[in-house]
Amino acid sequence: MVRQSRPFVVILTRPAEQGARFARDLAARAPDLRQIVSPLMAPEFLPFDLPDRPVSALILTSVTAVQALQRNGGALPARAYCVGARTAAEAQALGLEAQSADGDAEALVRLILSDAPPPPLLHLHGAETRGEIAQRLNSAGLETFSQVIYCQKPQPLADPAIAALRGAEPVFLPVFSPRTAQILADELDRIGAIAPLRFAAISEATAAPLRRFERARLDIAAAPQADAMLAALARLIAAEAEVEPEGPKDYLGSDEE
C-alpha cells in the first residue's frame, strides 16, 4: 500500500467483526491511513432447529452463519462446504471438517457437485443471500435444504463518517456485498455527501448500486477475497497519490456478509 503526504480517509462499512479483521489487515499495510469504522449492517441471530432428518454436510456462505451455529448449539454433521477461506477457518474452529471453494456461489456449487456428497445437504444462511445455491443443487439432483438463521439489520452512517463525507477530501470506501452497497448508496444520498468518492467493490454486483455516483472512482476487485480488495484499494489510493501500489499480500478470503 502506498504512503502519502496527507492522511487519506477510509470508511469501513462491514459488520463489526469482519470489519475489525479488515481494519487490522489494512493498518498493517497502510498505517498512515485514517480509518473510520461505520458498520452499515449488524447481525440479528434467529433461533432455529436443525432438521430431524440427518444431513451429510452443511453449506456455509458467511462467517456470521458459523457464529449463529455456535450460538445455537445442537448436533452437527461432520462436514461443511464453505464459500471462502475465512468461513472455512471459522467452521474448522467449531470442529467441522470444512472445505473452502475459495470463491463465490458459482465456485461453491461447482465444488459440491464435483465432490458429489450423499444427500441431503443443508444450506444455513442469512435472510439476504445470493446465488440460489440450494435451488441449483436440487435442480442438479442433489437434495439440499435451505434455512435462514440470521438477518443483517441496516445501520446509519456514524457521525465521523458523515463528517468526512461532507468534507472536501477524497474518501475511500471498500464495499463487500451488494446489500451493503445499496445501503451505502442510500445513506450517501440521505446525508448529502459531497466528498470525492473512491469505491473499491468486491464484485460487479456490488459495484452496480454505486455506479449512479457518476463522478466517483470505482475499482472492482479481481477476486472476491480480502487480498484483492486491498489491492483494489491500493490502486485507488495510488491514483490519488500518483504513485505505484505495491503488490498484494496473502490474506484469507472475505466471504459473504
Short mmCIF file of C-alpha atoms in Angstrom, two decimals:
data_model
loop_
_atom_site.label_atom_id
_atom_site.label_comp_id
_atom_site.label_asym_id
_atom_site.label_seq_id
_atom_site.Cartn_x
_atom_site.Cartn_y
_atom_site.Cartn_z
CA MET A 1 0.00 0.00 0.00
CA VAL A 2 1.24 3.48 -0.72
CA ARG A 3 2.31 6.22 1.62
CA GLN A 4 1.00 9.72 1.10
CA SER A 5 1.66 13.21 2.42
CA ARG A 6 -1.83 13.63 3.89
CA PRO A 7 -3.88 11.03 5.78
CA PHE A 8 -6.42 9.67 3.34
CA VAL A 9 -9.70 8.62 4.95
CA VAL A 10 -11.05 5.08 4.61
CA ILE A 11 -14.56 4.32 5.88
CA LEU A 12 -15.07 0.67 6.82
CA THR A 13 -18.72 -0.32 6.47
CA ARG A 14 -18.57 -4.08 7.04
CA PRO A 15 -20.36 -5.71 10.01
CA ALA A 16 -18.27 -5.12 13.13
CA GLU A 17 -16.34 -8.40 13.39
CA GLN A 18 -15.50 -8.71 9.69
CA GLY A 19 -14.69 -5.02 9.61
CA ALA A 20 -12.27 -5.35 12.51
CA ARG A 21 -10.30 -8.06 10.69
CA PHE A 22 -10.06 -5.99 7.52
CA ALA A 23 -9.09 -2.94 9.58
CA ARG A 24 -6.17 -4.84 11.11
CA ASP A 25 -5.01 -6.07 7.71
CA LEU A 26 -5.31 -2.58 6.26
CA ALA A 27 -3.45 -0.97 9.18
CA ALA A 28 -0.61 -3.46 8.77
CA ARG A 29 -0.19 -2.42 5.15
CA ALA A 30 -1.05 1.27 5.40
CA PRO A 31 -0.57 2.67 8.91
CA ASP A 32 -0.85 6.25 7.63
CA LEU A 33 -4.47 5.89 6.57
CA ARG A 34 -7.16 7.34 8.82
CA GLN A 35 -9.73 4.61 9.39
CA ILE A 36 -13.34 5.39 10.32
CA VAL A 37 -15.40 2.38 11.39
CA SER A 38 -19.08 2.68 10.49
CA PRO A 39 -20.81 -0.71 10.05
CA LEU A 40 -23.87 -0.46 7.83
CA MET A 41 -25.27 -3.81 8.98
CA ALA A 42 -25.50 -5.57 12.35
CA PRO A 43 -26.38 -9.28 12.65
CA GLU A 44 -29.51 -10.46 14.42
CA PHE A 45 -29.29 -14.18 15.19
CA LEU A 46 -32.52 -16.13 14.80
CA PRO A 47 -33.50 -19.24 16.79
CA PHE A 48 -33.61 -22.33 14.63
CA ASP A 49 -33.83 -26.11 14.79
CA LEU A 50 -31.78 -28.40 12.61
CA PRO A 51 -33.86 -30.85 10.54
CA ASP A 52 -34.93 -34.07 12.23
CA ARG A 53 -33.58 -35.94 9.24
CA PRO A 54 -29.78 -36.29 9.31
CA VAL A 55 -27.86 -34.28 6.73
CA SER A 56 -24.49 -35.32 5.37
CA ALA A 57 -22.95 -31.84 5.26
CA LEU A 58 -23.62 -28.17 5.85
CA ILE A 59 -23.23 -25.38 3.32
CA LEU A 60 -21.95 -22.15 4.88
CA THR A 61 -21.60 -18.91 2.95
CA SER A 62 -20.59 -16.49 5.70
CA VAL A 63 -18.70 -16.25 8.96
CA THR A 64 -21.93 -14.98 10.51
CA ALA A 65 -23.61 -18.31 9.72
CA VAL A 66 -20.85 -20.09 11.65
CA GLN A 67 -21.36 -17.71 14.57
CA ALA A 68 -25.09 -18.46 14.52
CA LEU A 69 -24.32 -22.19 14.64
CA GLN A 70 -22.02 -21.67 17.61
CA ARG A 71 -24.65 -19.69 19.49
CA ASN A 72 -27.45 -22.13 18.71
CA GLY A 73 -25.66 -25.36 19.63
CA GLY A 74 -27.00 -28.79 18.74
CA ALA A 75 -25.56 -31.82 16.98
CA LEU A 76 -23.89 -31.03 13.66
CA PRO A 77 -22.77 -33.15 10.72
CA ALA A 78 -19.02 -33.59 10.45
CA ARG A 79 -18.58 -31.82 7.12
CA ALA A 80 -19.12 -28.30 5.83
CA TYR A 81 -18.72 -26.77 2.39
CA CYS A 82 -17.72 -23.11 2.70
CA VAL A 83 -17.67 -20.31 0.17
CA GLY A 84 -14.29 -18.93 1.24
CA ALA A 85 -11.23 -19.49 3.38
CA ARG A 86 -12.34 -17.26 6.25
CA THR A 87 -15.65 -19.09 6.67
CA ALA A 88 -13.83 -22.43 6.40
CA ALA A 89 -11.36 -21.40 9.11
CA GLU A 90 -14.20 -20.43 11.44
CA ALA A 91 -16.02 -23.69 10.71
CA GLN A 92 -12.87 -25.69 11.45
CA ALA A 93 -12.56 -23.87 14.78
CA LEU A 94 -16.08 -25.11 15.52
CA GLY A 95 -14.88 -28.68 14.95
CA LEU A 96 -16.19 -29.18 11.43
CA GLU A 97 -14.27 -30.74 8.57
CA ALA A 98 -14.52 -27.68 6.35
CA GLN A 99 -13.68 -27.37 2.67
CA SER A 100 -13.37 -23.96 1.01
CA ALA A 101 -14.44 -23.12 -2.55
CA ASP A 102 -12.14 -20.06 -2.41
CA GLY A 103 -14.57 -18.01 -4.43
CA ASP A 104 -18.24 -17.22 -4.79
CA ALA A 105 -21.54 -19.10 -5.07
CA GLU A 106 -20.62 -20.35 -8.54
CA ALA A 107 -17.39 -21.86 -7.26
CA LEU A 108 -19.17 -23.35 -4.27
CA VAL A 109 -21.81 -25.09 -6.39
CA ARG A 110 -19.09 -26.46 -8.67
CA LEU A 111 -17.13 -27.79 -5.68
CA ILE A 112 -20.14 -29.54 -4.17
CA LEU A 113 -21.26 -31.11 -7.44
CA SER A 114 -17.75 -32.33 -8.22
CA ASP A 115 -17.43 -33.80 -4.73
CA ALA A 116 -20.87 -35.45 -5.02
CA PRO A 117 -21.62 -35.92 -1.29
CA PRO A 118 -24.56 -38.11 -0.28
CA PRO A 119 -27.83 -36.20 0.15
CA PRO A 120 -29.29 -34.32 1.80
CA LEU A 121 -27.28 -31.16 2.42
CA LEU A 122 -28.30 -28.12 4.46
CA HIS A 123 -27.50 -24.52 3.48
CA LEU A 124 -27.57 -22.23 6.52
CA HIS A 125 -27.54 -18.56 5.58
CA GLY A 126 -28.83 -15.05 6.20
CA ALA A 127 -32.14 -13.61 5.12
CA GLU A 128 -30.37 -11.88 2.22
CA THR A 129 -28.37 -14.33 0.14
CA ARG A 130 -27.29 -14.69 -3.47
CA GLY A 131 -26.55 -17.49 -5.87
CA GLU A 132 -29.64 -19.70 -5.28
CA ILE A 133 -27.33 -22.44 -4.05
CA ALA A 134 -29.94 -24.86 -2.70
CA GLN A 135 -32.16 -24.41 -5.75
CA ARG A 136 -29.30 -25.11 -8.14
CA LEU A 137 -28.14 -28.18 -6.24
CA ASN A 138 -31.69 -29.53 -6.14
CA SER A 139 -32.01 -28.92 -9.89
CA ALA A 140 -28.82 -30.91 -10.37
CA GLY A 141 -30.33 -33.84 -8.45
CA LEU A 142 -28.59 -33.28 -5.11
CA GLU A 143 -31.24 -32.84 -2.42
CA THR A 144 -30.50 -29.70 -0.40
CA PHE A 145 -32.46 -27.89 2.29
CA SER A 146 -32.14 -24.17 2.94
CA GLN A 147 -32.66 -22.35 6.24
CA VAL A 148 -32.39 -18.71 7.32
CA ILE A 149 -30.55 -18.44 10.64
CA TYR A 150 -29.76 -14.72 10.88
CA CYS A 151 -30.56 -11.38 9.33
CA GLN A 152 -28.49 -8.24 8.91
CA LYS A 153 -30.17 -5.07 10.17
CA PRO A 154 -29.27 -1.84 8.33
CA GLN A 155 -27.41 0.79 10.36
CA PRO A 156 -26.95 4.52 9.63
CA LEU A 157 -23.56 6.02 8.94
CA ALA A 158 -21.70 7.08 12.08
CA ASP A 159 -21.17 10.79 12.77
CA PRO A 160 -17.40 10.74 11.99
CA ALA A 161 -18.14 9.08 8.65
CA ILE A 162 -20.80 11.68 7.85
CA ALA A 163 -18.37 14.49 8.68
CA ALA A 164 -15.75 13.05 6.32
CA LEU A 165 -18.28 12.51 3.54
CA ARG A 166 -19.44 16.12 3.83
CA GLY A 167 -15.86 17.37 3.55
CA ALA A 168 -13.64 18.27 0.61
CA GLU A 169 -11.05 15.48 0.84
CA PRO A 170 -11.36 12.15 -1.02
CA VAL A 171 -12.98 9.33 0.94
CA PHE A 172 -12.16 5.69 0.19
CA LEU A 173 -14.89 3.10 0.70
CA PRO A 174 -14.23 -0.65 0.37
CA VAL A 175 -17.62 -2.33 -0.17
CA PHE A 176 -18.01 -6.08 0.35
CA SER A 177 -21.55 -7.01 -0.66
CA PRO A 178 -24.37 -5.85 -2.95
CA ARG A 179 -26.63 -5.19 0.03
CA THR A 180 -24.00 -3.07 1.77
CA ALA A 181 -23.54 -1.18 -1.49
CA GLN A 182 -27.26 -0.42 -1.70
CA ILE A 183 -27.43 0.70 1.94
CA LEU A 184 -24.33 2.84 1.43
CA ALA A 185 -25.71 4.45 -1.73
CA ASP A 186 -28.93 5.33 0.07
CA GLU A 187 -27.01 6.73 3.03
CA LEU A 188 -24.79 8.85 0.78
CA ASP A 189 -27.91 10.36 -0.75
CA ARG A 190 -29.53 10.85 2.65
CA ILE A 191 -26.63 12.76 4.18
CA GLY A 192 -25.83 14.80 1.07
CA ALA A 193 -22.27 13.52 0.63
CA ILE A 194 -20.08 15.95 -1.31
CA ALA A 195 -16.60 14.47 -0.79
CA PRO A 196 -14.88 12.87 -3.80
CA LEU A 197 -15.85 9.19 -3.52
CA ARG A 198 -13.45 6.31 -4.20
CA PHE A 199 -15.16 2.91 -4.17
CA ALA A 200 -13.43 -0.49 -4.07
CA ALA A 201 -16.12 -3.09 -4.82
CA ILE A 202 -15.73 -6.82 -4.29
CA SER A 203 -17.77 -7.76 -7.38
CA GLU A 204 -19.70 -6.40 -10.35
CA ALA A 205 -22.95 -6.98 -8.44
CA THR A 206 -21.60 -4.92 -5.56
CA ALA A 207 -20.50 -2.17 -7.92
CA ALA A 208 -23.94 -1.83 -9.54
CA PRO A 209 -25.64 0.35 -6.86
CA LEU A 210 -22.56 2.59 -6.73
CA ARG A 211 -22.45 3.43 -10.43
CA ARG A 212 -25.08 6.14 -10.02
CA PHE A 213 -22.37 8.30 -8.44
CA GLU A 214 -21.01 9.30 -11.83
CA ARG A 215 -18.17 11.47 -10.54
CA ALA A 216 -16.84 8.78 -8.20
CA ARG A 217 -13.94 6.48 -8.99
CA LEU A 218 -14.66 2.76 -8.87
CA ASP A 219 -12.27 -0.20 -8.83
CA ILE A 220 -13.59 -3.76 -8.83
CA ALA A 221 -11.52 -6.43 -7.07
CA ALA A 222 -10.03 -9.13 -9.27
CA ALA A 223 -11.45 -11.84 -6.98
CA PRO A 224 -13.98 -11.92 -4.12
CA GLN A 225 -11.27 -12.02 -1.48
CA ALA A 226 -9.79 -9.63 1.06
CA ASP A 227 -6.36 -9.53 -0.60
CA ALA A 228 -7.97 -8.50 -3.88
CA MET A 229 -9.94 -5.79 -2.07
CA LEU A 230 -6.74 -4.48 -0.51
CA ALA A 231 -5.18 -4.41 -3.97
CA ALA A 232 -8.18 -2.52 -5.39
CA LEU A 233 -7.95 -0.02 -2.56
CA ALA A 234 -4.22 0.34 -3.19
CA ARG A 235 -4.88 1.16 -6.84
CA LEU A 236 -7.37 3.85 -5.93
CA ILE A 237 -5.01 5.41 -3.40
CA ALA A 238 -2.12 5.18 -5.86
CA ALA A 239 -4.19 7.00 -8.47
CA GLU A 240 -4.96 9.72 -5.93
CA ALA A 241 -1.36 9.99 -4.77
CA GLU A 242 0.08 9.42 -8.27
CA VAL A 243 2.43 6.64 -7.17
CA GLU A 244 2.51 2.94 -7.91
CA PRO A 245 0.94 0.49 -5.40
CA GLU A 246 2.78 -2.49 -4.01
CA GLY A 247 1.60 -5.97 -4.89
CA PRO A 248 -1.00 -7.62 -2.64
CA LYS A 249 -0.10 -9.79 0.31
CA ASP A 250 -1.75 -13.12 1.02
CA TYR A 251 -4.94 -12.72 3.05
CA LEU A 252 -7.86 -15.02 3.74
CA GLY A 253 -10.99 -14.73 1.62
CA SER A 254 -13.66 -12.31 2.70
CA ASP A 255 -16.77 -14.41 2.03
CA GLU A 256 -20.39 -13.29 2.09
CA GLU A 257 -21.60 -10.85 4.77
#
